[in-house]
Coordinates of C-alpha atoms in Angstrom, one line a residue:
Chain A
X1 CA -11.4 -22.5 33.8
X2 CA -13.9 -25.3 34.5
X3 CA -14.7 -28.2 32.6
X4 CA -17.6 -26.7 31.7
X5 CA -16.1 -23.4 30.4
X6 CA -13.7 -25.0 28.5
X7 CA -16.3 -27.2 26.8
X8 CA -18.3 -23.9 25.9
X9 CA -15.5 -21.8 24.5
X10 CA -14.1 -25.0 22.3
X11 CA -17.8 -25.8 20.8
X12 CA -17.9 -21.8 20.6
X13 CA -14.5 -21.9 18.3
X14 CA -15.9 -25.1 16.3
X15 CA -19.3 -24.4 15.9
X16 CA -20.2 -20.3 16.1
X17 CA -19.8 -19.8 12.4
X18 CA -21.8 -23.3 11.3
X19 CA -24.6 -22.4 14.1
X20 CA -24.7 -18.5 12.3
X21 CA -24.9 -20.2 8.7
X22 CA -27.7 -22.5 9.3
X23 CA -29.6 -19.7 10.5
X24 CA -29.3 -17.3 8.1
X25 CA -30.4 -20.0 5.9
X26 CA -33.3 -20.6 7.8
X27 CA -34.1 -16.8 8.5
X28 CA -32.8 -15.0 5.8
X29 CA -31.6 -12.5 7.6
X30 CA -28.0 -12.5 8.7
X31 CA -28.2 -10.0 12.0
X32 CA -31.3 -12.1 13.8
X33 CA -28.9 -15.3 12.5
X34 CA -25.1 -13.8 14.5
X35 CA -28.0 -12.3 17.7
X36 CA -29.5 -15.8 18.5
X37 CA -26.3 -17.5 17.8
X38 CA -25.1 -15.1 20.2
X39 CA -27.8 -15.8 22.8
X40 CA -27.8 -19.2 22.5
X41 CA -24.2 -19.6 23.5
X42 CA -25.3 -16.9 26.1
X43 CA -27.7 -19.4 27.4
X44 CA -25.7 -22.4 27.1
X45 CA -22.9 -21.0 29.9
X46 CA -26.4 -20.6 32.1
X47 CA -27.9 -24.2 31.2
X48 CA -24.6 -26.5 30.9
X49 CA -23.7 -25.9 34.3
X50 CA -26.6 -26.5 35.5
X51 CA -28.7 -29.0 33.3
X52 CA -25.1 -31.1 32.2
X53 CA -23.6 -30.5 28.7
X54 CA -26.3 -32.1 26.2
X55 CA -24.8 -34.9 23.7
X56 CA -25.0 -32.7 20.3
X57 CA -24.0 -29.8 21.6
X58 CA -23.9 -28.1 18.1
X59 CA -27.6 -29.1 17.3
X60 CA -28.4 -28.1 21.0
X61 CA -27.4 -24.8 19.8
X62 CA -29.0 -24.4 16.6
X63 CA -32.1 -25.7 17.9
X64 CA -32.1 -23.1 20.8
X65 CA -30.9 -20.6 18.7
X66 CA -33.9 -21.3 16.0
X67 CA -36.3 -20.9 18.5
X68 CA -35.6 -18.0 20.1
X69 CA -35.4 -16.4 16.8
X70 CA -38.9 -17.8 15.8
X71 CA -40.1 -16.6 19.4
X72 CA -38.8 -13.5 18.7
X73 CA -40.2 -13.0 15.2
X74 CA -43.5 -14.1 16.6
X75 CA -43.4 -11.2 19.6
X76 CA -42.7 -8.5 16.6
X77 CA -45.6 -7.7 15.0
X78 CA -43.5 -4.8 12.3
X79 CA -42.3 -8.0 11.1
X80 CA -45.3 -10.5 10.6
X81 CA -44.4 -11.4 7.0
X82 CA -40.7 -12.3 8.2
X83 CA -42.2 -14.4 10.6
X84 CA -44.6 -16.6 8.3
X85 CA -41.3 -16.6 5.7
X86 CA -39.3 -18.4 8.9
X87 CA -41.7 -20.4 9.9
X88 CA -42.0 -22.1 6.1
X89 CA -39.1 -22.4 6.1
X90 CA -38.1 -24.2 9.1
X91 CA -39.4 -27.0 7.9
X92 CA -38.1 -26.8 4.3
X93 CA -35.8 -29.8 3.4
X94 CA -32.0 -28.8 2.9
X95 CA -31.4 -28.0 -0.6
X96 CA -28.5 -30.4 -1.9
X97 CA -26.2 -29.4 -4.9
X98 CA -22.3 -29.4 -5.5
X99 CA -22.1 -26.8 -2.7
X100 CA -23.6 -28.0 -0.2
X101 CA -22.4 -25.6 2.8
X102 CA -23.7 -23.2 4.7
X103 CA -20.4 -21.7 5.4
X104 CA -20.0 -21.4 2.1
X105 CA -23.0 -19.4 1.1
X106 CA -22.5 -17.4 4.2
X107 CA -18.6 -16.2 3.3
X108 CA -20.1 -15.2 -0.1
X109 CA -22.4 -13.0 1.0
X110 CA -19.7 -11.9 3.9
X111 CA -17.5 -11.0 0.7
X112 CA -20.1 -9.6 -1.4
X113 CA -18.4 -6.6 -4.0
X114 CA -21.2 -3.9 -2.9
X115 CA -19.6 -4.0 0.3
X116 CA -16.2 -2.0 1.0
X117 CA -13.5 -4.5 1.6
X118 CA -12.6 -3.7 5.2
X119 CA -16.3 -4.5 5.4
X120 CA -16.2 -7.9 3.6
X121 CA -13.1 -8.5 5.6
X122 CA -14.9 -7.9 9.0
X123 CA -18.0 -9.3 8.7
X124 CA -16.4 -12.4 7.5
X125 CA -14.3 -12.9 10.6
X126 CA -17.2 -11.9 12.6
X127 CA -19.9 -14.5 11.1
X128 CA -17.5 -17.0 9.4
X129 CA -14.5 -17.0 11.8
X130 CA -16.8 -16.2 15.0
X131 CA -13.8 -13.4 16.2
X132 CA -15.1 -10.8 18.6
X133 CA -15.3 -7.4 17.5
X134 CA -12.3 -6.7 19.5
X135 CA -10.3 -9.2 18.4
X136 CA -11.3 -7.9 14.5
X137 CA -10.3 -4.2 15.6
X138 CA -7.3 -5.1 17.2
X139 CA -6.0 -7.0 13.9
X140 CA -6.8 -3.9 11.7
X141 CA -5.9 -1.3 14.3
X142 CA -9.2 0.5 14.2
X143 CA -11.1 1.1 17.2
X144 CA -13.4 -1.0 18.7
X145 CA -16.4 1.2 18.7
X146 CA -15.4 1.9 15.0
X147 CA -15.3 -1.8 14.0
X148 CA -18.8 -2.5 15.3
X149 CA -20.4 0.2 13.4
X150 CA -18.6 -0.8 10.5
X151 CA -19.9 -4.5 10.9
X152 CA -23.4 -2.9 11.6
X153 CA -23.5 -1.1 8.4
X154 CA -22.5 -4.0 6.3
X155 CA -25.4 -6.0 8.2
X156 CA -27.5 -3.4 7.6
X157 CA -27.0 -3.0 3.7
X158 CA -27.0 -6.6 3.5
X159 CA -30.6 -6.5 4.5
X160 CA -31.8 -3.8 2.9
X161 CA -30.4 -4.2 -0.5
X162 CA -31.2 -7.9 -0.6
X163 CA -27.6 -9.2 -1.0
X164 CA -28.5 -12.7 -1.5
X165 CA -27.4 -15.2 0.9
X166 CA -26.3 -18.2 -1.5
X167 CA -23.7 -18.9 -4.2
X168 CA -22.9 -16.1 -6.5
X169 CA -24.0 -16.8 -10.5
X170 CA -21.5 -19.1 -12.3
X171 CA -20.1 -16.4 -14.2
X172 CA -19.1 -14.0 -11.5
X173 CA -17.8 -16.4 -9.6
X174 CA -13.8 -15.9 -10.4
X175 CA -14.0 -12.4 -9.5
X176 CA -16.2 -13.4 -6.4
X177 CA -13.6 -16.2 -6.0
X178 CA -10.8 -13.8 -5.0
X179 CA -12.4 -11.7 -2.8
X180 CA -13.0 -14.7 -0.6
X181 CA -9.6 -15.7 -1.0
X182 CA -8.1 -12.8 0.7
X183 CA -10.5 -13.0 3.7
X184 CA -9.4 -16.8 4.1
X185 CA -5.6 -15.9 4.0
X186 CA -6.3 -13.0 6.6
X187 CA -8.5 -15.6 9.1
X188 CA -5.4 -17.7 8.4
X189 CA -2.9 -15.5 9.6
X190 CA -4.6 -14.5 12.6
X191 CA -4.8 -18.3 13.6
X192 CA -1.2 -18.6 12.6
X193 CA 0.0 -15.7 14.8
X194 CA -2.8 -14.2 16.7
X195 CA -2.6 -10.7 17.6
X196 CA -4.2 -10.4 20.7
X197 CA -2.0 -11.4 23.5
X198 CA -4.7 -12.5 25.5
X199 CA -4.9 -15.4 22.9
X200 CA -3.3 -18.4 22.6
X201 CA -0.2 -17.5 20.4
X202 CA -1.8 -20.4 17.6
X203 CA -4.9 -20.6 17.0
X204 CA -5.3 -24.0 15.3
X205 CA -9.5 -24.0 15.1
X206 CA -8.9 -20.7 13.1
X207 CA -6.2 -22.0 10.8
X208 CA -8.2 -25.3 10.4
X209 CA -11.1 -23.3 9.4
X210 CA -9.3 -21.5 6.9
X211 CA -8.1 -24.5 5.4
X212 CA -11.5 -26.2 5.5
X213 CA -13.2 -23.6 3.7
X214 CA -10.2 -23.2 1.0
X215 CA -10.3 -26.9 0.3
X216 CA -14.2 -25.9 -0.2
X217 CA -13.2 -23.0 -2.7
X218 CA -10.7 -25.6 -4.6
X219 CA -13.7 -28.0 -5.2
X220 CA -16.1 -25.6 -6.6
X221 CA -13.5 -23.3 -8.6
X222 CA -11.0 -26.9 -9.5
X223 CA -9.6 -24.5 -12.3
X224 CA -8.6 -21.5 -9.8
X225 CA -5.3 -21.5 -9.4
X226 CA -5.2 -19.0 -6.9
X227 CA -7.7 -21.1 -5.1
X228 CA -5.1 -24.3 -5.1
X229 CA -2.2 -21.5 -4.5
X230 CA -3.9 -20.6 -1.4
X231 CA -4.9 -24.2 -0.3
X232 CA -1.0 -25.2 -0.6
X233 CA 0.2 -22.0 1.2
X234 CA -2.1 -23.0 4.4
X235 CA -1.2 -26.5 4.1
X236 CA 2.2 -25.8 3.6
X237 CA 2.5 -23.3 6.9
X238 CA 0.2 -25.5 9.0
X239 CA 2.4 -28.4 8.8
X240 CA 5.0 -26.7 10.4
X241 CA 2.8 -25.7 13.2
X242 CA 3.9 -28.1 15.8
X243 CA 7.7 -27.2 15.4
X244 CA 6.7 -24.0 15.4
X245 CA 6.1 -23.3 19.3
X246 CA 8.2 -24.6 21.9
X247 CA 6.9 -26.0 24.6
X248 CA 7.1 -23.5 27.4
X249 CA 5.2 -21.2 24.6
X250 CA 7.8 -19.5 22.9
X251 CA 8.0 -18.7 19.0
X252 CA 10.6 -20.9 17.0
X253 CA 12.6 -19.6 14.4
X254 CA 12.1 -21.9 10.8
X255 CA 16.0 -22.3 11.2
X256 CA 15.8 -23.6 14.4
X257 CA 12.4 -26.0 14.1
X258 CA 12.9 -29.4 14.7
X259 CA 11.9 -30.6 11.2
X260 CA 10.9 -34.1 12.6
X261 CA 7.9 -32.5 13.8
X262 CA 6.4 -31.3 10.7
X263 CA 3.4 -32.9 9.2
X264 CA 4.4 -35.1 6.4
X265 CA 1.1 -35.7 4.9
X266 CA 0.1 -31.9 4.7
X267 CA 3.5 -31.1 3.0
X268 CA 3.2 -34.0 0.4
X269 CA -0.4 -32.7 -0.1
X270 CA 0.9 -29.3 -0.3
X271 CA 4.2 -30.5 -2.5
X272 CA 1.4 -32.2 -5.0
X273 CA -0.7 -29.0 -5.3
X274 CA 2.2 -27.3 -5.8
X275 CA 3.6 -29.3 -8.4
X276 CA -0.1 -29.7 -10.1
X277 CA -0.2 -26.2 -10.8
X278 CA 3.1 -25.8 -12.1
X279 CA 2.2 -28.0 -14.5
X280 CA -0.5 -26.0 -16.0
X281 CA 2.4 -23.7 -17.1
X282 CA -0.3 -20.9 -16.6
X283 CA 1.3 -18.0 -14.6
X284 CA 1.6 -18.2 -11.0
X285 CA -0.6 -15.2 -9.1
X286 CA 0.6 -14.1 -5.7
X287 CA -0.5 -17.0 -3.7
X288 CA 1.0 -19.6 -5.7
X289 CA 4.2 -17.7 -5.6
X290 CA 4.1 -18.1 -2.2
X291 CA 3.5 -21.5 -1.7
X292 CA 6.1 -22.4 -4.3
X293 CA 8.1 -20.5 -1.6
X294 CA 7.0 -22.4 1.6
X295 CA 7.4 -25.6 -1.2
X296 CA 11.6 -24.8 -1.1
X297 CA 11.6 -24.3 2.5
X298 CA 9.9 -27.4 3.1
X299 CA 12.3 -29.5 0.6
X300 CA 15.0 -29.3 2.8
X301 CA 15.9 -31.7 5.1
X302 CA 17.5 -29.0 7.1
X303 CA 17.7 -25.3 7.2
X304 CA 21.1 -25.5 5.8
X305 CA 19.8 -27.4 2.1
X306 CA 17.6 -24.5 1.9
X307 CA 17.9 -23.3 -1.5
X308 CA 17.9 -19.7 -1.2
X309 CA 18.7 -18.3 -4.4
X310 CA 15.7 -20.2 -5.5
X311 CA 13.5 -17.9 -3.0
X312 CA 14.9 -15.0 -3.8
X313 CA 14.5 -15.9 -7.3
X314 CA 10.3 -16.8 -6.3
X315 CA 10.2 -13.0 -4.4
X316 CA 11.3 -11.5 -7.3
X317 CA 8.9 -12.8 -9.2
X318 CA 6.0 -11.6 -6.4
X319 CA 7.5 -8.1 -6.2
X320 CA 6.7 -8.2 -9.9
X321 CA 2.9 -8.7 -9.2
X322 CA 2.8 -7.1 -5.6
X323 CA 5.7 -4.2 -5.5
X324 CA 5.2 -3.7 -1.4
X325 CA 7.5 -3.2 1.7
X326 CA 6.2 -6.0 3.2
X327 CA 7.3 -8.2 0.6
X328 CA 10.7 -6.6 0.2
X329 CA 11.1 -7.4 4.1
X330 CA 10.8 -10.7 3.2
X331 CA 13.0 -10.6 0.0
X332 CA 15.4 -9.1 2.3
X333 CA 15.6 -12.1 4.6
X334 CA 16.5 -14.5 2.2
X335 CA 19.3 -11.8 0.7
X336 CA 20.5 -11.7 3.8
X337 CA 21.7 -15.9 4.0
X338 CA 22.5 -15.6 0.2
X339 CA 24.8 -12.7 0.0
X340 CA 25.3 -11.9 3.8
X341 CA 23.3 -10.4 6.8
X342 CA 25.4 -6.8 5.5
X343 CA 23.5 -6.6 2.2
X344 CA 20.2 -7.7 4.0
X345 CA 20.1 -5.1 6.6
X346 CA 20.9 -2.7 3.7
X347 CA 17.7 -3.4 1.5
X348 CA 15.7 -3.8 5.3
X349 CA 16.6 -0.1 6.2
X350 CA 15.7 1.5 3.5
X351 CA 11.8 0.1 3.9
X352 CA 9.6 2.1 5.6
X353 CA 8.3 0.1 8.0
X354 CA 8.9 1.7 11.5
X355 CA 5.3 0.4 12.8
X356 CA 5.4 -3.1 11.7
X357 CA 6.9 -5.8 14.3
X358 CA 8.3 -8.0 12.3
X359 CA 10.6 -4.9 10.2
X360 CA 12.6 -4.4 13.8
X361 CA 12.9 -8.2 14.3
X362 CA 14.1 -8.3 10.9
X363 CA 16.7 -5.7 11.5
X364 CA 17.5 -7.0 15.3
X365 CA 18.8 -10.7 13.9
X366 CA 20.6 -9.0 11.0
X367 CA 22.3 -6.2 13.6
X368 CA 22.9 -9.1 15.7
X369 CA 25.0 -11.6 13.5
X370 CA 26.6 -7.5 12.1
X371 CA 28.0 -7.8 16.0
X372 CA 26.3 -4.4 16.8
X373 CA 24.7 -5.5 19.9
X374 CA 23.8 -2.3 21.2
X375 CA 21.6 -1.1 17.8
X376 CA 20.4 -5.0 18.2
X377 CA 18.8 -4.6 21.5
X378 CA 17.2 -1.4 20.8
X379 CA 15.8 -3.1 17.5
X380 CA 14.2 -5.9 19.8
X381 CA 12.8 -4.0 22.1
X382 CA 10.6 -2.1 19.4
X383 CA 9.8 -5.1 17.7
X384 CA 9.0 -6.3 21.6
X385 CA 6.8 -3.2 22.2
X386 CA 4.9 -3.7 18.3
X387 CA 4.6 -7.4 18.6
X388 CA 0.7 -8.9 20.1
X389 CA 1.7 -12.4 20.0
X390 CA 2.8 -14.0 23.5
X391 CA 4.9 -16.6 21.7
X392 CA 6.8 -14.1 19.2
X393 CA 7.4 -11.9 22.2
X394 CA 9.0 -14.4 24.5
X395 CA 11.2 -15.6 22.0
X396 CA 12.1 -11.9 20.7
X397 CA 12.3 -11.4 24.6
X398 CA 15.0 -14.2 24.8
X399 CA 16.6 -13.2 21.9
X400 CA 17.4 -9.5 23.0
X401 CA 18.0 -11.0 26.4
X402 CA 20.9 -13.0 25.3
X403 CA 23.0 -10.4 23.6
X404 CA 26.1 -9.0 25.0
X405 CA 27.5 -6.4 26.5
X406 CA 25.8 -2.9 26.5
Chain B
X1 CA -39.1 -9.5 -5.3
X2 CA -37.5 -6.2 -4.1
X3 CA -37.3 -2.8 -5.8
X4 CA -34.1 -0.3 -6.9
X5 CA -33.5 2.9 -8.2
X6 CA -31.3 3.3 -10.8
X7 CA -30.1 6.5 -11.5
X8 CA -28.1 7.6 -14.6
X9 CA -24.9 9.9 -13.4
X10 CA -23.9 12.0 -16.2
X11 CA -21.5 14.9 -15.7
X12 CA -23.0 17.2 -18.6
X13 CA -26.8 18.3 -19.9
X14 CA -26.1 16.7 -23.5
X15 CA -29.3 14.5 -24.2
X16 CA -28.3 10.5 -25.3
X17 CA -27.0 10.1 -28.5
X18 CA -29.3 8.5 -31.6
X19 CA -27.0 5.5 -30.7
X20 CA -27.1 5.6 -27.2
X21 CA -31.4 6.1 -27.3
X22 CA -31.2 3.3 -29.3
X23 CA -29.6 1.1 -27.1
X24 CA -31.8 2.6 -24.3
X25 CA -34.6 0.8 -25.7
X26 CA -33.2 -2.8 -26.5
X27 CA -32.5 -2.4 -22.9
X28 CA -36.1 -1.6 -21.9
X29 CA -36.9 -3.9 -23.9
X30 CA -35.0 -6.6 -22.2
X31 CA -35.9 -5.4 -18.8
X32 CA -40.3 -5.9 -19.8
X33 CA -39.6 -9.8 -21.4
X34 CA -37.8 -10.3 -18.4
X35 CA -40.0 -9.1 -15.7
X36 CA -37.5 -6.2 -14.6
X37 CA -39.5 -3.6 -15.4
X38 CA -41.5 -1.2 -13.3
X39 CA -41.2 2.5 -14.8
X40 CA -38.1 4.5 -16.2
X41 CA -37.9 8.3 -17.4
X42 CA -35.4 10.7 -18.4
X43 CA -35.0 14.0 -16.6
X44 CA -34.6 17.5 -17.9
X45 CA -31.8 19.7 -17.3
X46 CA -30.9 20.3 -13.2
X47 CA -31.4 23.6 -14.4
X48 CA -34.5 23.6 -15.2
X49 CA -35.9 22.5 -11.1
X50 CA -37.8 24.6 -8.6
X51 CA -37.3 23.7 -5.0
X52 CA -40.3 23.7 -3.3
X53 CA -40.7 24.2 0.5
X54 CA -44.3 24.4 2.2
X55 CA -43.5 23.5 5.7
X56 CA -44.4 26.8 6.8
X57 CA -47.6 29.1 5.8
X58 CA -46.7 30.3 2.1
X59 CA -44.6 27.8 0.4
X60 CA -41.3 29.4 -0.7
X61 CA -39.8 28.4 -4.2
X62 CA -36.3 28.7 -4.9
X63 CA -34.8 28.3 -8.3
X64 CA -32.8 25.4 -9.5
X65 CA -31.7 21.9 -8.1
X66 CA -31.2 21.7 -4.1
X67 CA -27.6 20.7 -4.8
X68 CA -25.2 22.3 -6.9
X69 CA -23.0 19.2 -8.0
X70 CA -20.5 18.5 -11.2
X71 CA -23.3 15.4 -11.2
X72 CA -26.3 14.8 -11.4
X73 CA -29.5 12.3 -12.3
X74 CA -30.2 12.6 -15.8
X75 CA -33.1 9.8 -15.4
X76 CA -33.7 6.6 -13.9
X77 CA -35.4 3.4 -14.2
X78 CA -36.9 1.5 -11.3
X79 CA -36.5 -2.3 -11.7
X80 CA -37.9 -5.3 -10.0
X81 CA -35.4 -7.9 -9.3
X82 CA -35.0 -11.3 -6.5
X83 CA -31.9 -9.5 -5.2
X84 CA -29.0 -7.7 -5.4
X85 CA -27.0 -10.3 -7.8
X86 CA -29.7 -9.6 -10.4
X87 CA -30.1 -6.1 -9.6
X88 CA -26.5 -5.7 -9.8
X89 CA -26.1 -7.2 -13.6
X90 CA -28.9 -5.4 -14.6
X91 CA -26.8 -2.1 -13.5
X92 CA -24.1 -3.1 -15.3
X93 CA -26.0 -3.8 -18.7
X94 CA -28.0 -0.3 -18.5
X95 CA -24.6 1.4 -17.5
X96 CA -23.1 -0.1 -20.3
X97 CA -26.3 1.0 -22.7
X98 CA -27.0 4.4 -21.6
X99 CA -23.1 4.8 -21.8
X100 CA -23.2 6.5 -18.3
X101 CA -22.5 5.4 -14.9
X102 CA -25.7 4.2 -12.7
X103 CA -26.5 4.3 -8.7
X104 CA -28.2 1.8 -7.7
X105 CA -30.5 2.0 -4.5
X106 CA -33.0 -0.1 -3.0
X107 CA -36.5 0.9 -1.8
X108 CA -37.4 0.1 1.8
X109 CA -39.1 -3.1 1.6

C-alpha cells in the first residue's frame, strides 16, 4: 500500500465514527450523516493523491463531508424544510455540558431500546466503530445482504420515529447505560481478536475506541459499576496486548506471554478500579466479575503464582448471574490447572459447543497434555477450520503441527 | 414536534373499569397541561366494523373487522411530542393508566 493509502485507511479507523457524529449533529439525520462521511472518504482517496494530504485531515473531512450534504439537501427540493433546519444549524455554536461528545450522543441513539438489539449492536459498529457491513455480518454470522438491510431498517426507524439524537433523560439512563455497555464489550472483542482474516489479528484503534468511549460512560454514570467493571476489563486485557502477539504474527498463550511486556500503568489503573469497586461491597454484575478475573491473572508475576482456585472461585460466581456454555468453557480452563487437564476435558465435553473455535482449542490443549495426540490433532484442526483470526490460527497451526506421532 | 399513534391492545371487549376511566382522564389530563395532546377516542367492539371496499363500481361491504386477531385496538390517543424519548414515557404512563399494553407509531412527518 502507498503512503497515501495507508494515511487514508488510518484517519479512516481514527476518524469515521467522530466525522459521522458531527454530522448527525449538524444534520439531524443519521443516514445523510454515515453517506457523506462515506463520500468524503470516497473523495479523499481521489484528492490526496493528487492535491497532497491536507494538514487537518479530520476537519478536511467533516468540512467536505458538510458540504456535500448541504449541496445535496439544496438539489432535493422533497426536502426543503431539512435543508433550511441544516443550514441554521451549521452555524449554531457547539452546545457545551458534562457530555460534551458527539460519539457519545451518537452510541445512544445507536443503542436506543425501540431498536432490536442485533440492531443496536450493528448500527453501532457501523456508525460508532466505522466496521464495514461485512466485517459486522461476518462477526454475527448473518449474511451480508441481511446485515445491510437490518442496518437500513434501524436507520430508517431512527428517522421516522424521531429517536433523538442526544443523551437519554437522567432517569433512564442506567437502563440506557447497559445497553451501551454490551455494544462497547462486543467493539472490544472484535479489536481484541478480529474475526476477519483479512484483518490484522489486533485491532488496537478498535480496542482503543472501546476503551475511550467506556472511560466516557464511567464519567457520566461515576456510580455504575458495571460501567467501571467494563472500563477495568478492557484496561486489564489491553495491557496485555503487546505480549500477546508474537512477532512473526502468531497468537500467544497468557501462560507463555512475556509478562515484561505488559502495560504497567493500564494494569495499576485497572488493579485501582478493581479494587474501588470492591469496596463499595455492592454486588459485582458480570463485568466486574470478570475483571476481578483478568485482576488475578494480572497479579502474578508468572503464570505459575496464578491463583487459580481464586478464578474458579470468581466463575462460579458469574455462572451464578450468566449460567452459559461459554462461560463454563472458561470455568473449565481454570479446572483444568487446579484439579488436572482430566477433570477439565470432562466438564469441556459435555458443553455443546461443536461450532465455536475456541471449544476445540479448549479440548485440543487438554487432549494434548491427556497424551492422546491423535484425538488432539483432529481437535486443532476443527478449531483451525472455525477460527477467523490469522494470529489464533498460526499459533493453533503450530500447536497441532508439533504433536507426535499419528 | 412530531406525531404518534397510540393504540390500546386489549385481548377482550370488556369496557375500562370505573378505576381504570378514571385514571384515563388524570392521564388526559396530563397530556393537555403538557402540550401532548392532539385527540384520543375509545373504540367499539371489533365486532361491531363493516369493511368497506369501493375500488370497483358498487362498493362491497363485508361484516366485521379486516382481521380476525386475539387483539385488537380498543382506542387510541394521538399525542404531540419532540421525539421518541418523550413519546416513549408518555406510552409508558398511558399503558400503565389504561391498564393495557399500547403501540406506539409515528405519523409520516
Amino acid at each position: 500500500m502507498t503512503d497515501i493509502g495507508e494515511a487514508i485507511s488510518r484517519v479512516h479507523r481514527e476518524e469515521w465514527a467522530r466525522v459521522v457524529a458531527t454530522l448527525a449533529r449538524r444534520l439531524g439525520d443519521l443516514d445523510i450523516a454515515e453517506e457523506m462521511a462515506a463520500e468524503a472518504f470516497a473523495t479523499a482517496v481521489e484528492r490526496w493523491p493528487v492535491d497532497g494530504v491536507p494538514p487537518n485531515l479530520g476537519a478536511w473531512l467533516t468540512t467536505t463531508a458538510h458540504r456535500r450534504a448541504i449541496d445535496r439537501l439544496r438539489r432535493e427540493v422533497r426536502r426543503e424544510e431539512w435543508h433550511r433546519e441544516a443550514l441554521m444549524l451549521a452555524d449554531t455554536p457547539e452546545p457545551l455540558g458534562a457530555i460534551d461528545d458527539d460519539r457519545l450522543r451518537l452510541i445512544f441513539t445507536c443503542c436506543h431500546p425501540a431498536l432490536a438489539m442485533p440492531a443496536r449492536i450493528a448500527l453501532t459498529l457501523r456508525m460508532v466503530g466505522g466496521l464495514t457491513v461485512p466485517e459486522i455480518a461476518r462477526a454475527f454470522l448473518v449474511h451480508e445482504t441481511a446485515m445491510g438491510r437490518r442496518i437500513t431498517r434501524a436507520k430508517t426507524k431512527i428517522k421516522a420515529a424521531r429517536i433523538p439524537y442526544g443523551v437519554p433523560f437522567r432517569d433512564d439512563l442506567p437502563a440506557r447505560v447497559s445497553g451501551v455497555l454490551a455494544v462497547l464489550y462486543l467493539i472490544f472483542n472484535e479489536g481484541y481478536l478480529a474475526s476477519d482474516p483479512g484483518q490484522e489479528p489486533v485491532r488496537h484503534e478498535l480496542t482503543a475506541e472501546a476503551i475511550r468511549l467506556a472511560r466516557l460512560v464511567v464519567a457520566l454514570l461515576p456510580a455504575d459499576g458495571e460501567a467501571a467493571g467494563l472500563l477495568a476489563l478492557m484496561l486489564l486485557t489491553e495491557a496485555r496486548r503487546a505480549a500477546r502477539v508474537s512477532p512473526d504474527g502468531e497468537l500467544v498463550a497468557l501462560r507463555d506471554q512475556d509478562r515484561g511486556a505488559w502495560d504497567r500503568e493500564l494494569i495499576a489503573e485497572g488493579h485501582a478500579l478493581v479494587r474501588a469497586r470492591l469496596a463499595t461491597g455492592q454486588p459485582p454484575g458480570r463485568y466486574q466479575i470478570l475483571a476481578a478475573i483478568n485482576a488475578v491473572h494480572t497479579d502474578a508475576p508468572d503464570a505459575r503464582d496464578t491463583d487459580w482456585s481464586q478464578i474458579v472461585a470468581l466463575y462460579d460466581q458469574l455462572l451464578r448471574l450468566d449460567p452459559t456454555p461459554i462461560v463454563r468453557l472458561n470455568r473449565a480452563v481454570a479446572v483444568a490447572e487446579l484439579d488436572g487437564p482430566q477433570l477439565g476435558l470432562a466438564e469441556v465435553d459435555a458443553l455443546p459447543l461443536d461450532g465455536y473455535h475456541a471449544y476445540h482449542a479448549t479440548r485440543a490443549e487438554l487432549l494434548r497434555r491427556l497424551g492422546r495426540s491423535g484425538e488432539s490433532r483432529a481437535a486443532y484442526g476443527r478449531a483451525i477450520d472455525l477460527a477467523g483470526n490469522s494470529a489464533e490460527r498460526a499459533y493453533l497451526t503450530r500447536r497441532r503441527d508439533q504433536l507426535a506421532g499419528p | 414536534m412530531a406525531q404518534y399513534l397510540m393504540s390500546v391492545l386489549a385481548d377482550s371487549t370488556a369496557l375500562a373499569t370505573e378505576a381504570e376511566q378514571a385514571a384515563i382522564d388524570v392521564f388526559n389530563d396530563r397530556l393537555r397541561s403538557g402540550g401532548h395532546w392532539v385527540f384520543a377516542g375509545g373504540l367499539a367492539a371489533p365486532g361491531t366494523a363493516t369493511v368497506v371496499d369501493g375500488r370497483d363500481g358498487e362498493p362491497v361491504f363485508t361484516d366485521g373487522p379486516y382481521l380476525e386477531s386475539k387483539e385488537h385496538v380498543a382506542g387510541f390517543w394521538i399525542i404531540e411530542a419532540p421525539h421518541l424519548d418523550a413519546a416513549l414515557r408518555l406510552a409508558a404512563l398511558g399503558s400503565r393508566h389504561c391498564n393495557r399494553r399500547v403501540e406506539l407509531r409515528p405519523f409520516l412527518g
